[in-house]
XYZ file of C-alpha atoms in Angstrom:
389
model
C 5.327 58.745 151.982
C 4.009 62.149 153.046
C 3.899 65.117 150.651
C 4.587 68.285 152.624
C 4.818 70.833 149.793
C 3.563 71.103 146.229
C 4.698 73.998 144.034
C 2.959 74.827 140.753
C 4.544 77.334 138.389
C 2.577 78.294 135.244
C 0.706 75.002 135.548
C -2.882 75.209 134.288
C -4.430 78.284 135.969
C -1.758 78.554 138.673
C 0.840 81.244 137.958
C 2.909 80.563 141.069
C 1.257 78.661 143.896
C 2.668 76.785 146.889
C 0.503 74.259 148.719
C 1.572 73.028 152.154
C 0.181 69.902 153.767
C 0.446 69.203 157.481
C -2.287 66.667 158.208
C -2.883 63.123 157.071
C -6.192 64.275 155.582
C -6.589 67.444 153.525
C -9.769 68.718 151.871
C -9.350 71.136 148.975
C -12.550 73.161 148.751
C -13.690 75.485 145.977
C -16.196 75.943 143.152
C -15.778 74.448 139.712
C -12.751 75.822 137.807
C -10.989 76.721 141.061
C -8.121 74.380 140.225
C -8.884 71.482 142.580
C -8.482 68.807 139.911
C -5.300 70.499 138.691
C -3.717 69.920 142.105
C -4.645 66.245 141.922
C -3.398 66.081 138.333
C -0.048 67.568 139.356
C 0.447 65.030 142.154
C -0.486 62.139 139.873
C 1.846 63.525 137.204
C 4.722 63.491 139.697
C 3.886 59.868 140.425
C 3.312 58.343 136.992
C 5.044 60.855 134.719
C 1.873 61.404 132.701
C -1.349 63.357 132.998
C -4.725 61.684 133.359
C -6.383 64.763 131.789
C -4.155 66.276 129.131
C -3.956 64.862 125.632
C -0.895 67.022 124.988
C 1.747 68.440 127.314
C 0.943 71.951 126.079
C -2.495 71.728 127.667
C -0.875 71.776 131.111
C 1.196 74.923 130.421
C -0.447 78.233 131.268
C -1.555 80.372 128.339
C 1.300 82.544 126.979
C 3.846 80.770 129.194
C 6.741 78.917 127.568
C 7.333 76.519 130.449
C 5.593 75.039 133.437
C 7.031 73.334 136.475
C 5.476 71.045 139.049
C 7.534 70.060 142.067
C 7.102 68.629 145.528
C 8.857 67.828 148.745
C 7.982 64.601 150.491
C 9.176 62.750 153.566
C 9.314 59.079 154.393
C 6.811 59.360 157.230
C 4.035 61.471 158.663
C 5.187 60.710 162.195
C 7.334 63.801 162.724
C 5.247 66.257 160.724
C 4.226 68.938 163.186
C 1.611 71.651 163.099
C 3.280 73.368 160.178
C 5.701 72.054 157.548
C 7.978 74.967 158.452
C 8.273 73.574 161.996
C 9.041 70.026 160.921
C 12.260 68.486 162.167
C 13.619 66.643 159.131
C 16.493 65.034 161.005
C 16.495 61.323 160.384
C 13.874 61.561 157.641
C 14.428 60.573 154.044
C 13.398 63.677 152.133
C 12.408 63.337 148.497
C 12.327 66.152 145.974
C 10.591 65.584 142.645
C 10.012 67.969 139.777
C 8.896 67.906 136.157
C 9.613 70.714 133.717
C 6.963 70.935 131.014
C 7.886 72.545 127.701
C 6.353 73.200 124.298
C 9.253 71.358 122.677
C 11.516 74.383 122.319
C 13.459 76.270 125.022
C 15.566 79.318 124.160
C 15.322 78.436 120.489
C 16.564 74.880 121.008
C 14.532 71.711 120.644
C 14.069 69.773 123.865
C 11.956 67.073 125.436
C 8.448 68.103 126.397
C 8.876 66.659 129.894
C 12.141 66.770 131.860
C 12.335 64.788 135.095
C 14.360 65.485 138.239
C 14.810 63.500 141.447
C 16.524 65.355 144.288
C 17.702 67.982 141.764
C 19.316 65.393 139.502
C 18.077 64.765 135.957
C 16.507 61.339 135.532
C 15.013 59.302 132.735
C 11.269 58.810 132.927
C 11.632 55.122 133.763
C 13.837 56.032 136.740
C 11.407 58.756 137.834
C 8.123 56.849 137.759
C 7.154 55.266 141.065
C 9.328 57.419 143.330
C 5.993 58.703 144.647
C 3.017 56.342 144.743
C -0.497 57.675 144.260
C -3.942 56.190 143.822
C -6.376 58.518 142.062
C -10.134 58.081 142.321
C -12.116 60.327 139.953
C -15.763 60.468 138.814
C -14.619 59.046 135.467
C -13.554 55.890 137.290
C -17.195 55.103 137.988
C -17.347 54.003 134.335
C -14.716 51.303 134.811
C -17.336 48.558 134.684
C -19.403 49.945 131.814
C -16.666 51.788 129.938
C -14.370 50.765 127.131
C -11.768 47.977 127.371
C -9.115 50.677 127.036
C -10.249 52.200 130.315
C -9.904 48.825 132.023
C -6.471 48.231 130.489
C -5.409 51.591 131.907
C -6.581 50.393 135.315
C -4.289 47.367 135.037
C -1.377 49.370 133.663
C -1.335 52.053 136.346
C -0.282 50.039 139.432
C 1.899 47.712 137.365
C 3.904 50.609 135.922
C 4.320 52.182 139.360
C 5.630 48.987 140.932
C 7.541 47.272 138.122
C 10.171 48.939 135.977
C 10.224 45.769 133.860
C 6.522 46.098 133.155
C 6.965 49.691 132.012
C 9.795 48.588 129.727
C 7.810 45.740 128.194
C 4.747 47.946 127.688
C 6.799 50.701 126.036
C 8.585 48.280 123.726
C 5.354 46.507 122.854
C 3.660 49.786 121.919
C 6.612 50.804 119.728
C 6.602 47.442 117.941
C 2.830 47.630 117.524
C 2.991 51.049 115.866
C 5.721 49.866 113.514
C 3.900 46.643 112.647
C 0.664 48.505 111.936
C 2.498 50.851 109.586
C 4.014 47.886 107.772
C 0.601 46.232 107.471
C -0.656 49.282 105.605
C 2.389 49.232 103.298
C 1.860 45.522 102.617
C -1.792 46.194 101.807
C -0.726 48.833 99.273
C 1.843 46.481 97.743
C 4.831 48.526 98.900
C 6.258 45.816 101.164
C 6.196 42.020 101.346
C 4.675 40.147 104.275
C 8.122 38.844 105.235
C 9.005 42.217 106.819
C 6.650 41.370 109.697
C 8.889 38.615 111.059
C 11.081 40.792 113.303
C 8.173 42.800 114.664
C 6.142 39.665 115.322
C 8.963 38.359 117.498
C 9.123 41.652 119.387
C 5.360 41.704 119.970
C 5.403 38.135 121.266
C 8.435 38.681 123.521
C 7.033 41.751 125.248
C 3.359 40.826 124.956
C 3.779 37.591 126.878
C 5.480 39.447 129.747
C 2.734 42.079 129.838
C 0.018 39.468 130.018
C 1.782 37.540 132.773
C 1.983 40.696 134.913
C -1.690 41.442 134.287
C -2.635 37.870 135.148
C -0.685 38.094 138.414
C -2.466 41.336 139.334
C -5.944 39.934 138.757
C -5.056 36.813 140.741
C -3.895 39.055 143.606
C -7.226 40.898 143.553
C -9.251 37.696 143.749
C -7.077 36.167 146.459
C -6.237 39.134 148.668
C -8.886 41.856 148.344
C -12.143 41.291 150.186
C -15.131 42.284 148.078
C -18.282 44.020 149.408
C -20.426 41.627 147.340
C -19.722 38.118 145.995
C -17.586 39.291 143.084
C -14.471 38.237 141.258
C -12.388 39.569 138.410
C -11.748 37.511 135.283
C -8.845 38.468 133.060
C -9.573 38.071 129.335
C -6.233 38.261 127.512
C -6.004 38.410 123.765
C -3.312 35.747 123.756
C -0.402 36.405 121.451
C 1.736 33.787 119.713
C 3.240 33.269 116.284
C 0.465 30.901 115.247
C -2.180 33.379 116.408
C -0.535 36.232 114.507
C -0.268 34.041 111.404
C -3.921 33.037 111.576
C -4.953 36.703 111.685
C -2.382 37.936 109.157
C -4.700 38.179 106.153
C -7.342 40.126 108.109
C -4.654 42.316 109.690
C -3.262 43.243 106.274
C -6.769 44.023 105.017
C -7.480 46.368 107.932
C -3.966 47.715 108.508
C -4.124 46.875 112.218
C -2.784 44.124 114.455
C -5.884 42.313 115.643
C -4.606 40.372 118.660
C -2.330 41.029 121.611
C -2.273 42.883 124.959
C -3.678 46.023 123.299
C -6.913 44.031 122.956
C -6.972 42.660 126.519
C -9.957 43.170 128.798
C -11.339 41.942 132.093
C -14.791 41.285 133.500
C -16.158 41.731 136.985
C -18.453 38.823 137.756
C -21.122 38.762 140.456
C -22.867 35.786 142.005
C -26.467 36.434 140.989
C -27.717 33.745 143.391
C -26.342 35.485 146.480
C -28.569 37.602 148.707
C -26.930 40.379 150.621
C -23.359 39.208 150.102
C -22.859 37.332 153.390
C -23.783 33.793 154.349
C -22.961 31.994 157.605
C -20.608 34.808 158.577
C -18.483 34.391 155.451
C -18.262 36.542 152.352
C -20.280 34.726 149.706
C -17.517 35.461 147.189
C -15.586 32.770 149.052
C -18.378 30.194 148.660
C -18.383 27.925 145.634
C -20.980 28.996 143.105
C -21.699 28.447 139.449
C -23.942 31.471 139.194
C -21.360 34.165 138.479
C -22.435 36.504 135.689
C -21.143 39.752 134.203
C -21.623 42.647 136.599
C -21.999 44.961 133.607
C -24.894 42.957 132.185
C -26.590 41.731 135.365
C -25.607 44.166 138.108
C -27.630 47.107 139.354
C -26.214 50.624 139.262
C -25.423 50.373 142.965
C -23.675 47.027 142.558
C -21.557 48.400 139.712
C -20.432 51.242 141.941
C -19.474 48.742 144.633
C -17.485 46.897 141.970
C -15.573 50.066 141.140
C -14.879 50.717 144.842
C -13.518 47.180 145.081
C -11.149 47.800 142.163
C -9.825 51.041 143.678
C -9.350 49.314 147.031
C -7.443 46.598 145.169
C -5.185 49.174 143.505
C -4.366 50.691 146.892
C -3.658 47.310 148.483
C -1.548 46.113 145.564
C 0.751 49.145 145.727
C 1.205 48.649 149.465
C 1.900 44.940 149.096
C 4.397 45.340 146.280
C 6.372 48.267 147.723
C 5.769 48.199 151.498
C 5.046 51.915 151.177
C 1.956 54.017 151.790
C 0.585 55.581 148.592
C -0.996 59.027 148.626
C -4.748 58.635 148.105
C -6.280 61.310 145.869
C -10.092 61.523 145.870
C -11.010 64.035 143.182
C -14.638 65.132 143.599
C -15.695 61.506 143.899
C -17.824 61.980 147.030
C -20.368 64.142 145.219
C -21.017 61.275 142.792
C -22.136 58.841 145.505
C -24.947 58.396 147.992
C -24.151 58.601 151.698
C -23.662 54.853 152.143
C -21.133 54.633 149.324
C -19.426 57.850 150.455
C -18.781 56.126 153.758
C -17.335 53.137 151.902
C -14.943 55.452 150.068
C -13.902 57.117 153.317
C -13.229 53.669 154.764
C -10.450 53.333 152.189
C -8.549 55.925 154.213
C -6.295 54.139 156.670
C -2.734 55.266 157.356
C -2.026 56.901 153.999
C -1.997 60.613 153.334
C -5.263 61.545 151.636
C -6.292 64.611 149.667
C -9.983 65.104 148.892
C -11.441 67.746 146.586
C -15.012 68.987 146.778
C -17.222 71.908 145.859
C -19.807 71.122 148.539
C -19.518 72.418 152.142
C -21.854 69.647 153.377
C -19.293 67.041 152.365
C -16.635 68.799 154.452
C -18.891 68.383 157.489
C -19.315 64.708 156.660
C -15.558 64.189 156.456
C -14.989 66.069 159.712
C -17.598 63.913 161.432
C -15.547 60.811 160.621
C -11.992 62.132 161.113
C -10.716 64.199 164.014
C -7.912 66.026 162.209
C -8.764 67.527 158.836
C -6.990 70.419 157.121
C -9.427 72.344 154.886
C -7.851 74.594 152.286
C -10.135 77.037 150.491
C -9.087 77.546 146.874
C -11.732 80.215 146.328
C -9.281 82.920 147.373
C -6.870 81.832 144.627
C -9.306 82.680 141.826
C -8.633 86.023 140.193
């Protein structure tokens, strides 16, 4: 999939801005607060239906504006994209139009959804919208995947699974609804306003959807270990908080005391393990991750800072490969100011992720533009400095 146009209307700091893309690789250049990350956010929003930055929809709507709109035009292939999108011959191409209308909950005095989704100018439900466009986002915050909270790692698992499986999105949504309801009932039971028997229905719902969620997550981690070559002898170990009726029953008293469900997919985590006995990562011409070893330890606890960054690069490579394998489509790779966070060797590893997919890189450093141009022959550099009032 190739995005040829992105239109932002009252989105963040953009009053009315059209971006056109005509190369496989685009660098968005500008100082901090120029709107580079907002462009990446908009593209990711049109892919997943949610923002990776905003806690509330209103945060994405320009100050004093009632509405915001993000929209794009995309084509099935880069092959016939010419020097300018305006010159492109769209005959024979599958053109895709996506848009999201962002509201503050009220339009013309009437209550409405805060996000309204359209595919090819037809209203769609969110579940039918998500995944029309595939993106992989790599941000400086992702460098904390190894050391960060379990919630950050669960988000890593959820993102590609939601983009590639409508069933997964359904199970996750239903699980989260049941979890909220069960937690509310736990508090009422603690206060003596309900009996413990009211949990029965919600327990069944948690188990039904939770088991499906954990199976999808298990399949993803198995794919990573089996299919994604690692730069060091590493592997991923899924650590599910297994859910069953007996497990819920055994934790019931503690759950009532705290008012929270203590087990289930919302408590899942994973570890990246590294073979601490390996030297250099290659032995006898083979990746040492493929050699039997009993010396795998937590990368978080035993890995150096550089090794942890290689672990994160491996995970992002895995996300990209998984989307390709599941959909047979090329995702759009979005590298948001990640190059400035890395040394030259690791910057080159990130750039090696770029294969056939459309890639958009943001940076505030002219030296990094030179580095990108030294590796790729065709690079479109767009200067956002001129867009700042």
